[in-house]
Amino acid sequence: AQVSSLADLAGQKLNAQDEVALLLKEETTTFGGTVESEKAIRKNFIVKANVFLDIRKEPDFDAERVPGQFLEFGNMFEVSEVYQHADTRNYLKLADGRGWVFDWAEVNGVRMQLVQPVEETSSDELRRSK
């Protein structure tokens, strides 16, 4: 069901996908399943979890990994597109063209946030982290 406003929800139970869509609606525009946020375009992110975050060829958890390419704790990276998948993850397209990473994973039954936006990161700082 397409949810366009809170008025559409009167007396209805909201599923998780519609809830996320409604929460993102004010800040984003949806194009064929891709959520492109003006705030996310060319935004810097940092890996905040102590993990090796494999870069994937497509925005999907089960997508093929890019051989030898990953991000690790403390790496900063620039994002050119955000795709909201039906699995509730946000997939972030790396601006350098290497592929996609996702924003959270379940580790030992607990949801762990893997990346977060970086406020006011200079291009020099971003280059040093690569």
Tab-separated table of C-alpha atoms in Angstrom:
chain	number	residue	atom	x	y	z
A	1	ALA	CA	0.000	0.000	0.000
A	2	GLN	CA	1.241	3.452	-0.912
A	3	VAL	CA	1.300	5.821	2.018
A	4	SER	CA	1.410	9.481	1.098
A	5	SER	CA	0.510	11.200	4.361
A	6	LEU	CA	-0.545	10.705	7.952
A	7	ALA	CA	-4.151	11.344	6.887
A	8	ASP	CA	-4.012	8.136	4.810
A	9	LEU	CA	-3.247	6.166	7.977
A	10	ALA	CA	-6.353	7.010	10.009
A	11	GLY	CA	-7.518	3.764	11.637
A	12	GLN	CA	-4.952	1.617	9.806
A	13	LYS	CA	-2.154	-0.520	11.161
A	14	LEU	CA	1.170	0.437	9.587
A	15	ASN	CA	3.575	-2.208	8.310
A	16	ALA	CA	7.332	-1.639	8.703
A	17	GLN	CA	7.923	-0.765	5.042
A	18	ASP	CA	5.136	1.854	5.004
A	19	GLU	CA	6.368	3.286	8.307
A	20	VAL	CA	9.892	3.737	6.935
A	21	ALA	CA	8.512	5.199	3.704
A	22	LEU	CA	6.447	7.714	5.628
A	23	LEU	CA	9.358	8.680	7.875
A	24	LEU	CA	11.606	9.239	4.863
A	25	LYS	CA	8.984	10.999	2.756
A	26	GLU	CA	9.618	14.520	4.028
A	27	GLU	CA	13.356	14.333	3.371
A	28	THR	CA	13.506	12.138	0.283
A	29	THR	CA	12.038	11.476	-3.110
A	30	THR	CA	11.464	7.894	-4.240
A	31	PHE	CA	12.362	6.841	-7.798
A	32	GLY	CA	11.524	3.203	-8.643
A	33	GLY	CA	12.513	1.848	-5.228
A	34	THR	CA	15.627	3.964	-4.965
A	35	VAL	CA	15.590	6.499	-2.186
A	36	GLU	CA	17.703	9.448	-3.169
A	37	SER	CA	18.078	11.991	-0.433
A	38	GLU	CA	19.386	15.437	-1.220
A	39	LYS	CA	21.096	15.279	2.168
A	40	ALA	CA	22.753	11.960	1.268
A	41	ILE	CA	23.987	12.879	-2.202
A	42	ARG	CA	27.738	13.343	-1.934
A	43	LYS	CA	27.577	12.939	1.819
A	44	ASN	CA	30.455	11.522	3.811
A	45	PHE	CA	30.024	8.490	6.058
A	46	ILE	CA	32.337	6.644	8.445
A	47	VAL	CA	32.472	2.977	9.428
A	48	LYS	CA	31.726	3.022	13.148
A	49	ALA	CA	31.679	-0.725	13.871
A	50	ASN	CA	34.770	-2.883	14.298
A	51	VAL	CA	34.053	-4.912	11.163
A	52	PHE	CA	35.260	-5.544	7.638
A	53	LEU	CA	32.347	-4.273	5.553
A	54	ASP	CA	32.437	-6.055	2.188
A	55	ILE	CA	31.624	-3.915	-0.835
A	56	ARG	CA	28.907	-5.466	-2.998
A	57	LYS	CA	28.254	-5.141	-6.719
A	58	GLU	CA	24.530	-4.469	-6.219
A	59	PRO	CA	22.402	-3.008	-3.385
A	60	ASP	CA	21.449	-6.353	-1.858
A	61	PHE	CA	22.759	-8.317	1.148
A	62	ASP	CA	23.138	-11.459	-0.974
A	63	ALA	CA	24.742	-9.659	-3.936
A	64	GLU	CA	28.160	-10.717	-5.169
A	65	ARG	CA	31.020	-9.106	-3.276
A	66	VAL	CA	33.665	-7.063	-5.085
A	67	PRO	CA	36.825	-9.191	-4.734
A	68	GLY	CA	39.364	-7.684	-2.331
A	69	GLN	CA	37.268	-4.577	-1.649
A	70	PHE	CA	35.985	-3.702	1.822
A	71	LEU	CA	35.739	-0.883	4.330
A	72	GLU	CA	36.887	-1.184	7.926
A	73	PHE	CA	36.521	0.639	11.231
A	74	GLY	CA	37.350	4.338	10.874
A	75	ASN	CA	37.265	4.458	7.056
A	76	MET	CA	35.470	7.505	5.703
A	77	PHE	CA	33.740	7.285	2.347
A	78	GLU	CA	31.579	9.433	0.109
A	79	VAL	CA	28.077	8.320	-0.936
A	80	SER	CA	26.408	9.284	-4.207
A	81	GLU	CA	23.127	7.364	-3.823
A	82	VAL	CA	21.045	5.703	-1.121
A	83	TYR	CA	18.806	2.717	-1.901
A	84	GLN	CA	16.249	1.554	0.635
A	85	HIS	CA	15.814	-2.195	0.231
A	86	ALA	CA	12.781	-4.243	1.260
A	87	ASP	CA	15.041	-5.845	3.914
A	88	THR	CA	14.933	-2.428	5.714
A	89	ARG	CA	18.633	-1.754	5.163
A	90	ASN	CA	19.855	1.374	3.442
A	91	TYR	CA	22.420	0.557	0.788
A	92	LEU	CA	24.968	3.283	0.168
A	93	LYS	CA	26.556	3.610	-3.265
A	94	LEU	CA	30.209	4.569	-2.961
A	95	ALA	CA	30.883	7.743	-4.933
A	96	ASP	CA	34.199	6.313	-6.160
A	97	GLY	CA	32.279	3.648	-8.122
A	98	ARG	CA	33.558	0.574	-6.238
A	99	GLY	CA	30.047	-0.612	-5.313
A	100	TRP	CA	27.583	-0.661	-2.407
A	101	VAL	CA	27.682	-1.132	1.379
A	102	PHE	CA	24.773	-1.411	3.827
A	103	ASP	CA	24.117	0.512	7.003
A	104	TRP	CA	23.325	-2.218	9.573
A	105	ALA	CA	23.684	-5.936	10.199
A	106	GLU	CA	22.495	-8.429	12.778
A	107	VAL	CA	25.396	-9.690	14.879
A	108	ASN	CA	24.692	-12.418	17.465
A	109	GLY	CA	20.988	-11.576	17.337
A	110	VAL	CA	21.539	-7.847	17.900
A	111	ARG	CA	21.105	-5.136	15.282
A	112	MET	CA	24.401	-3.266	14.895
A	113	GLN	CA	24.712	0.086	13.122
A	114	LEU	CA	27.783	-0.207	10.875
A	115	VAL	CA	28.122	3.289	9.429
A	116	GLN	CA	27.058	6.809	10.298
A	117	PRO	CA	27.085	10.180	8.528
A	118	VAL	CA	30.088	12.398	9.153
A	119	GLU	CA	29.460	16.052	9.848
A	120	GLU	CA	31.608	18.596	8.036
A	121	THR	CA	34.356	16.307	6.760
A	122	SER	CA	36.857	17.965	4.447
A	123	SER	CA	37.915	16.349	1.157
A	124	ASP	CA	41.485	16.105	2.492
A	125	GLU	CA	40.330	14.057	5.506
A	126	LEU	CA	38.299	11.796	3.200
A	127	ARG	CA	41.294	11.206	0.894
A	128	ARG	CA	43.561	10.319	3.851
A	129	SER	CA	41.166	7.556	4.982
A	130	LYS	CA	41.277	5.638	1.663
